Coordinates of C-alpha atoms in Angstrom, one line a residue:
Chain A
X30 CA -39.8 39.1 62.5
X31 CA -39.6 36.5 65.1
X32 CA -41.8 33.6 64.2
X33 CA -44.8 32.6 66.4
X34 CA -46.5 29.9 65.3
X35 CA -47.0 27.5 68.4
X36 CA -48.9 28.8 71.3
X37 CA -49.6 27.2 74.5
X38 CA -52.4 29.2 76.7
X39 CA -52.4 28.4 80.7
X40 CA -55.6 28.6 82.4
X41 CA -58.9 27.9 80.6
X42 CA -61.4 29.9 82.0
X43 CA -63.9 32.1 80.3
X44 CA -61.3 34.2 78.9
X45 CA -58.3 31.6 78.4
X46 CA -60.8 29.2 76.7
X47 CA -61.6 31.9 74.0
X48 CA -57.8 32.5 73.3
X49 CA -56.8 29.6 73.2
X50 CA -59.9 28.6 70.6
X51 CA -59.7 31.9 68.5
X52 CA -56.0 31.4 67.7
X53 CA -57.3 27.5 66.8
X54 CA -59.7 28.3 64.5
X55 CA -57.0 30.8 62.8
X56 CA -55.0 27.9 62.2
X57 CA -52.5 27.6 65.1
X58 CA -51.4 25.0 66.6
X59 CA -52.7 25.5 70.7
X60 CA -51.6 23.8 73.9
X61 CA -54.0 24.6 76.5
X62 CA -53.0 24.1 79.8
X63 CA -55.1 23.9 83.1
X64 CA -54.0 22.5 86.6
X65 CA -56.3 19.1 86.4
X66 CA -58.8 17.1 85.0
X67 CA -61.5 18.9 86.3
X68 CA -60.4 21.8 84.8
X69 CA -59.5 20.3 81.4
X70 CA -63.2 18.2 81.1
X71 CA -64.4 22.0 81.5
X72 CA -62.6 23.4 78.9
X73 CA -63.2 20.7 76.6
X74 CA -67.1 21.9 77.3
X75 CA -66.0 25.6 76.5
X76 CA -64.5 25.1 73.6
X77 CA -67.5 22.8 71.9
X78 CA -69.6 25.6 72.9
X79 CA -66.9 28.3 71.6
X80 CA -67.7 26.2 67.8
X81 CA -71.3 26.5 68.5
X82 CA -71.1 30.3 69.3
X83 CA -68.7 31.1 66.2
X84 CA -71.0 29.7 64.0
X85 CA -74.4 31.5 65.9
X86 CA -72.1 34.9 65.2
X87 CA -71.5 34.4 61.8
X88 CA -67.7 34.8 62.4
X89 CA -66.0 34.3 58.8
X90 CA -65.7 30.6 57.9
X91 CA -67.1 29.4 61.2
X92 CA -70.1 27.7 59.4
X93 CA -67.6 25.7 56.3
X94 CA -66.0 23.6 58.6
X95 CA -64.0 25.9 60.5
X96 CA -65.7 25.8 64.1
X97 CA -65.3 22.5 63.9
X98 CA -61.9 21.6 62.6
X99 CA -61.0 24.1 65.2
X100 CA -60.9 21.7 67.9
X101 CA -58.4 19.8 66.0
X102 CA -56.1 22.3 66.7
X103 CA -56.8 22.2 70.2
X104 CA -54.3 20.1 72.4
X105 CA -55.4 19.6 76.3
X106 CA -52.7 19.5 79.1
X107 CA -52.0 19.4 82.7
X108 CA -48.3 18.8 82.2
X109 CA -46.5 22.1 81.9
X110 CA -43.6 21.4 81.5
X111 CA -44.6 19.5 78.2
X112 CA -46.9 22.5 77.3
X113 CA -44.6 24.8 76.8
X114 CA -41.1 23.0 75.7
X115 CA -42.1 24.0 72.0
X116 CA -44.3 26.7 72.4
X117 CA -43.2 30.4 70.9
X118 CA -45.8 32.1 72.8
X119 CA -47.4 31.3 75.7
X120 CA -49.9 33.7 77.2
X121 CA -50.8 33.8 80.7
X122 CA -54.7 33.8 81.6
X123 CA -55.0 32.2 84.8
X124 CA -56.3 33.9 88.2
X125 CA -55.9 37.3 89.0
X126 CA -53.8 36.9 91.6
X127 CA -50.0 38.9 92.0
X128 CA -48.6 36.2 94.0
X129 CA -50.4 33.3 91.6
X130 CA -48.9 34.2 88.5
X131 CA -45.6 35.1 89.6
X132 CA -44.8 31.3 90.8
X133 CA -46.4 30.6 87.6
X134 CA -43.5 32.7 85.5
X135 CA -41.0 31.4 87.8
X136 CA -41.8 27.9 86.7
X137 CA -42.2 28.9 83.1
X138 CA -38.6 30.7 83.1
X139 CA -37.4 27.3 84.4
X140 CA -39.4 25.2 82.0
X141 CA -40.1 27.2 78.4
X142 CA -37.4 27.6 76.0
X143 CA -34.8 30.7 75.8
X144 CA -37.1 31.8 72.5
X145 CA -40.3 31.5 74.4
X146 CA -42.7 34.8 74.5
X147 CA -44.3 35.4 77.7
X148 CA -47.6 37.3 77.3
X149 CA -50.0 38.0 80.2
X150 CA -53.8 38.2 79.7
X151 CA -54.2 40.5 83.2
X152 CA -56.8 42.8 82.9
X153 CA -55.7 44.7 86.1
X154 CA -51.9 44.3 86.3
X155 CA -49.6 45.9 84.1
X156 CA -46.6 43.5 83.3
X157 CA -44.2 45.8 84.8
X158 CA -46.0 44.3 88.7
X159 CA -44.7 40.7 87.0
X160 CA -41.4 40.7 84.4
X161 CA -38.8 40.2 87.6
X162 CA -40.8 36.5 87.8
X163 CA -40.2 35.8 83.9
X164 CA -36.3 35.9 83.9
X165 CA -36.7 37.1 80.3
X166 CA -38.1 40.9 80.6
X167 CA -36.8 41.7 77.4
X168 CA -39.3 38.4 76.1
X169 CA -42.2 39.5 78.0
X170 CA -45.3 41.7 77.6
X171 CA -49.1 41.9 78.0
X172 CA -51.6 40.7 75.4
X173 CA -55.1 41.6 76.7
X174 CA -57.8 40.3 75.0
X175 CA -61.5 41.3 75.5
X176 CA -64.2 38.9 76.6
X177 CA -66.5 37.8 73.8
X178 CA -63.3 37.7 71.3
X179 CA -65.2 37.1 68.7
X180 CA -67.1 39.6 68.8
X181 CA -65.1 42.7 69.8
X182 CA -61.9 41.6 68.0
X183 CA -59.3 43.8 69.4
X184 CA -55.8 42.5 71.4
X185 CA -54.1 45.1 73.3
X186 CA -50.6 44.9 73.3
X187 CA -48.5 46.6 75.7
X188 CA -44.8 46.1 76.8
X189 CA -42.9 47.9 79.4
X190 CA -39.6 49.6 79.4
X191 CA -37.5 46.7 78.9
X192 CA -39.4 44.2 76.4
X193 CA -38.0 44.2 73.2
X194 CA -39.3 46.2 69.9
X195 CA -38.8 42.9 67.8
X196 CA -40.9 41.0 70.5
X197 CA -43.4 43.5 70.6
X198 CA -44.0 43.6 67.4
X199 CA -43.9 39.8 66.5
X200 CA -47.0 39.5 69.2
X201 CA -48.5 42.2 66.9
X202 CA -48.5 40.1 63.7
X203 CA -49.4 37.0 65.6
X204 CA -52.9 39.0 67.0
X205 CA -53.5 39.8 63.4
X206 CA -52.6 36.5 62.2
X207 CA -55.1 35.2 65.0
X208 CA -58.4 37.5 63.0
X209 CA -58.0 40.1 65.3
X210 CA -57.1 44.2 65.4
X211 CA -53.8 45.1 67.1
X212 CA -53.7 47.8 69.8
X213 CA -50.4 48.7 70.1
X214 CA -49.7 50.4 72.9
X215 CA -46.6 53.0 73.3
X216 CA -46.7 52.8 77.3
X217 CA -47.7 51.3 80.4
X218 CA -51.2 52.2 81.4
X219 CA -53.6 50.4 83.6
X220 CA -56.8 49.6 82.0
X221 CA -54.8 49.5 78.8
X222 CA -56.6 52.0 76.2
X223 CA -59.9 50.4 76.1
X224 CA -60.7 50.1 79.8
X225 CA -59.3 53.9 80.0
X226 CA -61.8 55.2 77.6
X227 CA -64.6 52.8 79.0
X228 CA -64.6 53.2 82.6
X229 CA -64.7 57.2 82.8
X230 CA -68.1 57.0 80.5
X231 CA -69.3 53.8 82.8
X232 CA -68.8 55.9 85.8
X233 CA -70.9 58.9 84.5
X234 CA -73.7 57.3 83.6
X235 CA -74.0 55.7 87.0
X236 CA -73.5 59.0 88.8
X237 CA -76.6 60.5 86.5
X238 CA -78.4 57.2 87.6
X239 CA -77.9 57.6 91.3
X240 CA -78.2 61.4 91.6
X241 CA -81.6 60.9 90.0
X242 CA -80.7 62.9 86.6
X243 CA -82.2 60.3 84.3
X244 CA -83.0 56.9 83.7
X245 CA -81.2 54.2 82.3
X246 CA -83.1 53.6 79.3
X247 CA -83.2 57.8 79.0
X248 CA -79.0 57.9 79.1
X249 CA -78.6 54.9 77.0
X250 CA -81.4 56.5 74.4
X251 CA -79.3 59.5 74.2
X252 CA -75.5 58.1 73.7
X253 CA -77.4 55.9 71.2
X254 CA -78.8 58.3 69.1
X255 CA -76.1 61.2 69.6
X256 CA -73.3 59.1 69.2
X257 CA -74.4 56.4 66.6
X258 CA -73.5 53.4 69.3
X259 CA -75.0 50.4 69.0
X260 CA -75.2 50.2 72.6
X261 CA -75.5 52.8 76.1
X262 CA -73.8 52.3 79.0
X263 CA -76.2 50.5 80.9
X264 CA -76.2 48.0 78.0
X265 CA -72.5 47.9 78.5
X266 CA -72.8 47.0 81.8
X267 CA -75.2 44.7 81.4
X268 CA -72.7 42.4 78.7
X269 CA -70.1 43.1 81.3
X270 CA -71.9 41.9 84.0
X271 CA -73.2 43.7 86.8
X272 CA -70.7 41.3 89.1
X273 CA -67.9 42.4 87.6
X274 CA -69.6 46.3 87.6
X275 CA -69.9 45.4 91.3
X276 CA -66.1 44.0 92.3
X277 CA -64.9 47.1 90.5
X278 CA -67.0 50.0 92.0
X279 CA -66.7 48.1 95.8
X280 CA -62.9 47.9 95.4
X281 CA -62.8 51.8 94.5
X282 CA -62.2 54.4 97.1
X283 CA -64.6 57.2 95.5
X284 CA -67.7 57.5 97.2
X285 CA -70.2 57.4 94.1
X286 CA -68.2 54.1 93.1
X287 CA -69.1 53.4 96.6
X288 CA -73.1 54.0 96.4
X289 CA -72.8 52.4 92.9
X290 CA -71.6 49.5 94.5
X291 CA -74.7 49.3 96.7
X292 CA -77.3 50.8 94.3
X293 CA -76.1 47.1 92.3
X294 CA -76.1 45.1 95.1
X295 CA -79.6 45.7 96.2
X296 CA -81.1 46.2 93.3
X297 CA -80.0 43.7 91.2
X298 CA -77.3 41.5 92.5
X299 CA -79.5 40.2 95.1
X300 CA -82.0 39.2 92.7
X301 CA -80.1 37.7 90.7
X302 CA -79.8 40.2 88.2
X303 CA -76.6 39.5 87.2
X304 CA -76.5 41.1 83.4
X305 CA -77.5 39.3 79.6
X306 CA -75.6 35.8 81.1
X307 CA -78.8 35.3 83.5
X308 CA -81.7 37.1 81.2
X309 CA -82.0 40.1 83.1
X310 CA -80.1 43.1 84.1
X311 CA -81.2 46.6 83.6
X312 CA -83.0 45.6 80.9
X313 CA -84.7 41.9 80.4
X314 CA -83.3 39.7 77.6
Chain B
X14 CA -101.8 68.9 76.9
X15 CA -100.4 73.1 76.3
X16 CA -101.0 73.7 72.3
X17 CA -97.7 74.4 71.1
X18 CA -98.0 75.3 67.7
X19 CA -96.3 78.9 66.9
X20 CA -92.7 79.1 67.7
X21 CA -90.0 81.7 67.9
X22 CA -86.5 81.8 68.1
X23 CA -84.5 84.2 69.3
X24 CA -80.6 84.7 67.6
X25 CA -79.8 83.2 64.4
X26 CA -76.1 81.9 65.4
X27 CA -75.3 78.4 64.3
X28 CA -77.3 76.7 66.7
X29 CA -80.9 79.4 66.7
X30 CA -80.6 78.9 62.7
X31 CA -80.4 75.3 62.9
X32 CA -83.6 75.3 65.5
X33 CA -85.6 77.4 63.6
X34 CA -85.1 75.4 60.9
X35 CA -85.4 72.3 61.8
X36 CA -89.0 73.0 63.4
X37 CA -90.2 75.1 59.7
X38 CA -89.3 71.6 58.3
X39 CA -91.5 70.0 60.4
X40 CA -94.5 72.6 59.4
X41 CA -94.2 74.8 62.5
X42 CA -94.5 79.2 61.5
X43 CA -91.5 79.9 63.2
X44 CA -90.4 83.5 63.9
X45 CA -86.6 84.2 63.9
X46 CA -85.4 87.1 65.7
X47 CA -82.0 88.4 65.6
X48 CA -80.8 92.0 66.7
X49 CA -80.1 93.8 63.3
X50 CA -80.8 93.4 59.7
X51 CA -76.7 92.0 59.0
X52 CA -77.9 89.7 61.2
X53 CA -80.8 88.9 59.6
X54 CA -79.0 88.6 56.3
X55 CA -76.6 85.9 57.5
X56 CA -79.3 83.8 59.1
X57 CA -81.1 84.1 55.2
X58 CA -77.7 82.4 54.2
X59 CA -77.9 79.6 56.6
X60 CA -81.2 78.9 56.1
X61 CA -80.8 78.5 52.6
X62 CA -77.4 76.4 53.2
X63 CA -79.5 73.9 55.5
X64 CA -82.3 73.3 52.8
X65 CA -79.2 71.9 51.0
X66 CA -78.0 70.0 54.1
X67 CA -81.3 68.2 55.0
X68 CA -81.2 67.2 51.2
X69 CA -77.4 66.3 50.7
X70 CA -78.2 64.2 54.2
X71 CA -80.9 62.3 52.9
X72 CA -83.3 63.8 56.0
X73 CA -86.4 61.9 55.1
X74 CA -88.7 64.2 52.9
X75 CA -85.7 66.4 52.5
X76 CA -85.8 66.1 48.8
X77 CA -89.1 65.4 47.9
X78 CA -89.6 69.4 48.2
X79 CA -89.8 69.9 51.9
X80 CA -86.5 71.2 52.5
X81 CA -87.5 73.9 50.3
X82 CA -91.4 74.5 51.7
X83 CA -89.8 74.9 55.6
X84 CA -87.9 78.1 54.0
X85 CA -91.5 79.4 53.7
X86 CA -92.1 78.9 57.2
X87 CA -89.9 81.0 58.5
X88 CA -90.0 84.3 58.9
X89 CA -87.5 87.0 59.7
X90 CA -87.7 90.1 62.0
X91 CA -86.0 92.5 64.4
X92 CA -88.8 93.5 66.0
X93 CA -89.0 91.6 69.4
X94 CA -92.3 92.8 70.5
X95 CA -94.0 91.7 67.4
X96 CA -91.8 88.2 67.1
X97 CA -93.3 87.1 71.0
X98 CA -96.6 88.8 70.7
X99 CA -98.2 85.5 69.6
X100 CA -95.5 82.9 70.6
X101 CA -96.7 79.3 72.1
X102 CA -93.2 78.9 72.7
X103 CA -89.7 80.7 72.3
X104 CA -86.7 79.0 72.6
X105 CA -83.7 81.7 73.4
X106 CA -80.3 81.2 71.6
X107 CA -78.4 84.2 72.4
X108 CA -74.4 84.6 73.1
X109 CA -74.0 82.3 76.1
X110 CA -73.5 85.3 78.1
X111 CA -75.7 85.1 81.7
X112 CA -76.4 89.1 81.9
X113 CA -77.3 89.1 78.4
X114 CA -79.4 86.1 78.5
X115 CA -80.8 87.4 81.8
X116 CA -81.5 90.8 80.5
X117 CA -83.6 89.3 77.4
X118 CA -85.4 87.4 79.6
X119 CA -86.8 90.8 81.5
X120 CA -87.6 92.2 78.0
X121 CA -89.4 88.8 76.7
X122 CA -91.0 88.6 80.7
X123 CA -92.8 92.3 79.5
X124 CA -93.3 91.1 75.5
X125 CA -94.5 88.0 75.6
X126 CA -97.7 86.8 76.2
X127 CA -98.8 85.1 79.5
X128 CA -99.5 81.6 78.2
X129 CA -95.7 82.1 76.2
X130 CA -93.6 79.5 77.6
X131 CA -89.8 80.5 77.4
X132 CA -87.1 77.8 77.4
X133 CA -83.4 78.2 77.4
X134 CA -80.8 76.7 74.7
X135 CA -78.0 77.5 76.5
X136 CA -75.2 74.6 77.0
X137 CA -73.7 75.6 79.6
X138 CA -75.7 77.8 82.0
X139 CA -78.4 75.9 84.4
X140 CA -82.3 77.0 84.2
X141 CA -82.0 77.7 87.7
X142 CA -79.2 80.6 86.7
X143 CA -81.5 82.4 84.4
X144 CA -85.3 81.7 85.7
X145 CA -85.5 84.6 88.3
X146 CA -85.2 86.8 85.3
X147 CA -88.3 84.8 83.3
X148 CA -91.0 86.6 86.0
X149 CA -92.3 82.8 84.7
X150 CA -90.3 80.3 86.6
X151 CA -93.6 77.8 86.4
X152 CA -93.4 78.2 82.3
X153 CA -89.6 78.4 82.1
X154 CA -86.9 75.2 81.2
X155 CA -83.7 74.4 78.9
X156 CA -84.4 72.7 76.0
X157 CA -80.9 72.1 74.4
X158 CA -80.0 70.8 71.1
X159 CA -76.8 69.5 70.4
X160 CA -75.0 70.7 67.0
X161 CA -75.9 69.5 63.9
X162 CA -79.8 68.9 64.7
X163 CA -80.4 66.7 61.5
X164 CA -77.9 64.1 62.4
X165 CA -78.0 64.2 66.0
X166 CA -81.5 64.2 66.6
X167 CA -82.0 64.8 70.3
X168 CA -83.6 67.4 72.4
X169 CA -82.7 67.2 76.3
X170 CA -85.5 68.8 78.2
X171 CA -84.5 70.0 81.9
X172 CA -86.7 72.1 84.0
X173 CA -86.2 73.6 87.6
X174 CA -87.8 72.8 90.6
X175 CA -90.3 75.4 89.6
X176 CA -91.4 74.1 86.4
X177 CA -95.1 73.0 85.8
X178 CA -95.0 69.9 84.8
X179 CA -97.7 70.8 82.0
X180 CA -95.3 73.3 80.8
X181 CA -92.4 70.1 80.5
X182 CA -94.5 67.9 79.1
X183 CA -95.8 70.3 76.3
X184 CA -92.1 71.0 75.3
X185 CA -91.3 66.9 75.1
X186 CA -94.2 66.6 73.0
X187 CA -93.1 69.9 71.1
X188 CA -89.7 68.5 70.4
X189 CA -91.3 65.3 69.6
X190 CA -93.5 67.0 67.0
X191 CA -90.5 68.3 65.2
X192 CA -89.1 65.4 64.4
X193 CA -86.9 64.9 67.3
X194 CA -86.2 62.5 70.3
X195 CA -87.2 64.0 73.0
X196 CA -84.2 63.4 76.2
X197 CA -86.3 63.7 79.4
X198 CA -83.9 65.0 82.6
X199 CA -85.3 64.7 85.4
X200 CA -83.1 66.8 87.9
X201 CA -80.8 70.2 86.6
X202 CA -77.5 69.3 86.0
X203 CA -74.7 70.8 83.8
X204 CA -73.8 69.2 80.9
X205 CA -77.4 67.6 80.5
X206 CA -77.0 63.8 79.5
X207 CA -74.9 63.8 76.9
X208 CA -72.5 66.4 77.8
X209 CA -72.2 64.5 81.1
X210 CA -71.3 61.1 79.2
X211 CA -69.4 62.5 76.5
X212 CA -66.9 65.1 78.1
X213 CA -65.7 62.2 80.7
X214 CA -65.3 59.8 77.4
X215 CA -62.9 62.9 75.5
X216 CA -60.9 63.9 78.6
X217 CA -60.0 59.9 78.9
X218 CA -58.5 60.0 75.0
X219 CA -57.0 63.5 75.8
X220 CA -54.9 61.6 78.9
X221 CA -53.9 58.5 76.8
X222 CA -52.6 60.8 74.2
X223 CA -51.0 63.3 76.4
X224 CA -49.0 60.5 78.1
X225 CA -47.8 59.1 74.7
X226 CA -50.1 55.6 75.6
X227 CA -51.6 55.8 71.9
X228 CA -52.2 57.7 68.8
X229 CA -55.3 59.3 68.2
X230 CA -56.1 56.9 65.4
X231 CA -54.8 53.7 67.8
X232 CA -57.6 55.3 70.4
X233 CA -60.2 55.7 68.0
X234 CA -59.5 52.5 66.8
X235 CA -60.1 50.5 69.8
X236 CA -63.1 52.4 70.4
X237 CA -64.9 51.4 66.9
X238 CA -64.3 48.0 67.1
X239 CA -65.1 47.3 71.1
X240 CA -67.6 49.4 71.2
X241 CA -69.4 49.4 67.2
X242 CA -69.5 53.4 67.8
X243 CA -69.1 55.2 64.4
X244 CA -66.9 57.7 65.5
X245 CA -63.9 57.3 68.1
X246 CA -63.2 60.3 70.6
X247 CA -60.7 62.2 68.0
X248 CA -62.9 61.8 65.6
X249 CA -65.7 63.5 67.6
X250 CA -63.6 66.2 68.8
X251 CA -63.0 67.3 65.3
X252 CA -66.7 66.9 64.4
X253 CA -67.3 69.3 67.6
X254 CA -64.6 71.6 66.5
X255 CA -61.1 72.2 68.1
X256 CA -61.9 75.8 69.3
X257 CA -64.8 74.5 70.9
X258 CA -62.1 71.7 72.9
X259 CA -60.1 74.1 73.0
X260 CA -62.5 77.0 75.0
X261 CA -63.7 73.9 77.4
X262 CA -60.2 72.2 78.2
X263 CA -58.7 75.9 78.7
X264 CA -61.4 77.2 81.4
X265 CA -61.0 73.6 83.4
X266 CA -59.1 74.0 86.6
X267 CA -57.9 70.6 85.9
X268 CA -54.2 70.4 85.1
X269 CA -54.7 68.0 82.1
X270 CA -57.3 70.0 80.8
X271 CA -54.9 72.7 80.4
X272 CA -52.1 70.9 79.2
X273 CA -54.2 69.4 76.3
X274 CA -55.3 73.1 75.8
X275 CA -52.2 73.6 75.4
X276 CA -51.4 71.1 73.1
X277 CA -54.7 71.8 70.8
X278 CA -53.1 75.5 70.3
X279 CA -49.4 74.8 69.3
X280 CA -50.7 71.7 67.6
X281 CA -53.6 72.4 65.8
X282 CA -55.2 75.6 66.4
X283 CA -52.2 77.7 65.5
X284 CA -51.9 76.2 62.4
X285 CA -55.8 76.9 61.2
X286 CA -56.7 73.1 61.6
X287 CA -59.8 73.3 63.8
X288 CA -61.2 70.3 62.7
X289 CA -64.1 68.4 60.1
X290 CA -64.8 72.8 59.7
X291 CA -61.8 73.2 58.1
X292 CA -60.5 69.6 56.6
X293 CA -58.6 69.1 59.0
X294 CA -58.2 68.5 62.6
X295 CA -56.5 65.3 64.4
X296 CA -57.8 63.9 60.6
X297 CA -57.9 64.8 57.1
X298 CA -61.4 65.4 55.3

């Protein structure tokens, strides 16, 4: 088993912030890397409040010390080339832009070391659209995390054709290593498996909403109580964000995504209804 | 508010025997109708198997002598005209064939009292395909169940266009009354709610694992932990039954849906594993 036990994350947004501080507060030494100051003063913030959250969620350990000796762990950088000279993973999380993250691999394969990993966090690329930028394809795969890590503790990982079985399955044991459930996947697939099996129940439950079937709290109510969920989808959408609900149904050609795209806007986007993160979304919080 | 307080079920098939029962538990006199006296003497035995069911699954009262007392509230006939003569309400769960559904509904529209109000089970007809035949359309709607009534305690209610909205009402506050929640539709649509969520959810599982992305137990996985759900998609098509996947995927024009029915046959089917039914299915039980 190839041994991964630095990691260096680049970009510290909402979703490179909690990857860099969950593999922290499992013990591992973390680089995080972000373009300036700015940035970095913003992911120091993030991560206080990541400790904050970790211990509110009762995550294991978070309230003996753990939160808090996780920041120890956490190294700030806007030098890359220092972040990732000793780093055996790093994972990719900034922008989701094609053009963006391929420079970014084509600095990495200048700077990292021949044993560097490459993972990408992309939620909406596969890593076949970006190994020719990594000069290692056989090093190189995707690690998708979900937002609120903590919480909904899987790691999808997913290689293509040419990345190697003993890399794949070295970024397995470091996602369990780092408190969370591996997803291996066999094959390339956009969305990965969790976005797969999400989206097509998503996309029902707004068609029922907008032909006028039944409302939100009536289709939650009954995948609730029929299933055993926790949650319906309009409760999904509303942790996902009804932004993110939006970008996705207004970049898809099919015409209910279409009228979804709208009904959101109008009703709730413009309002400021954004989901839980502003209080209200289909339901108040 | 319509009194619904005598109710009568027509066929005693795995579904009718489960609604007839589940509303004698709840202190309705329920008539069950089935077409011969072999019939009648299988829907004895299932009656007498869910008294054990309601107790083995802890349905609350189940044990303190109710789950025997509903089997006095039922009663057993072949006589149509006599089961309807006084019936509030009779819920038809024939073979879901539409002539012979439509052809009891021109006996029961001769039988049956005028204040009788008749409502459909059937899963996969619409209202609108059988109400011509009710000479009732203004006292006629689906009220459909979903298998395993104890555990899954919903009832979806969906009228016509023609239904009085006296006659719905009466029937959300009937299904209330016998211990269920009541799924309000608002507008005819096949599937109902949940069919509408949770056919889009299987399908997605049925691609991942026809492409070789993941194992049924990878997809089921990622679904339990994102999600909190229970039961991943595998794990409720074996709860549903394989045939039943089977019958659906098989009848799609979809070319996906066939393939998995194909795959369901050489892989499961063939070899007697239809699922929880028979200990095993995509699991072991």
């Amino acid at each position: 088993m190839l041994p991964i036990k630095t990691l260096t994350v680049l970009g510290t947004g909402v979703l490179g912030s909690q990857i860099a501080y969950q593999a922290a507060f499992h013990g591992f030494a973390v680089t995080a890397y972000d373009i300036d100051d700015d940035a970095l003063e913003k992911a120091r913030a993030r991560f206080a409040r990541l400790a904050g959250i970790y211990q509110t969620a009762n995550v294991a350990g978070a309230s003996e010390g753990k939160a808090a000796a996780a920041l120890e762990n956490l190294r700030l950088t806007t030098d890359l080339a220092g972040a990732v000279a000793e780093a055996d993973l790093v994972i990719e999380a900034v922008p989701e832009l094609i053009e963006l993250k391929r420079d970014v691999y084509r600095k990495l394969a200048e700077l990292a070391p021949a044993k560097t990993i490459f993972a990408t966090n992309s939620s909406t690329l596969l890593p076949s659209d970006l190994k020719d930028s990594t000069g290692r394809p056989d090093r190189f795969l995707a690690l998708h995390y979900a937002n609120n890590i903590w919480a909904q503790n899987i790691a999808e990982v997913m290689g293509t054709g040419e990345t190697a079985t003993e890399v794949f399955d070295a970024v397995v044991e470091f996602a369990r290593n780092s408190g969370l459930e591996p997803i291996e996947i066999k094959k390339e697939k956009a969305g990965y498996v969790l976005n797969s099996l999400l989206v097509p129940l998503l996309n029902a439950a707004a068609g029922l909403l907008l032909q006028g079937v039944a409302s939100p709290e009536t289709i939650d109510k009954t995948w609730r109580i029929a299933t055993g969920a926790p949650s319906g989808p309009f409760q999904i959408y509303d942790v996902v964000g009804l932004t993110t609900a939006y970008n996705i149904a207004s970049s898809s050609p099919n015409a209910g995504s279409q009228a979804f795209a709208q009904y959101l806007k109008a009703n709730y986007i413009d309002q400021g209804k954004l989901g839980v993160a502003t209080g209200e979304g289909f339901y108040k919080y």
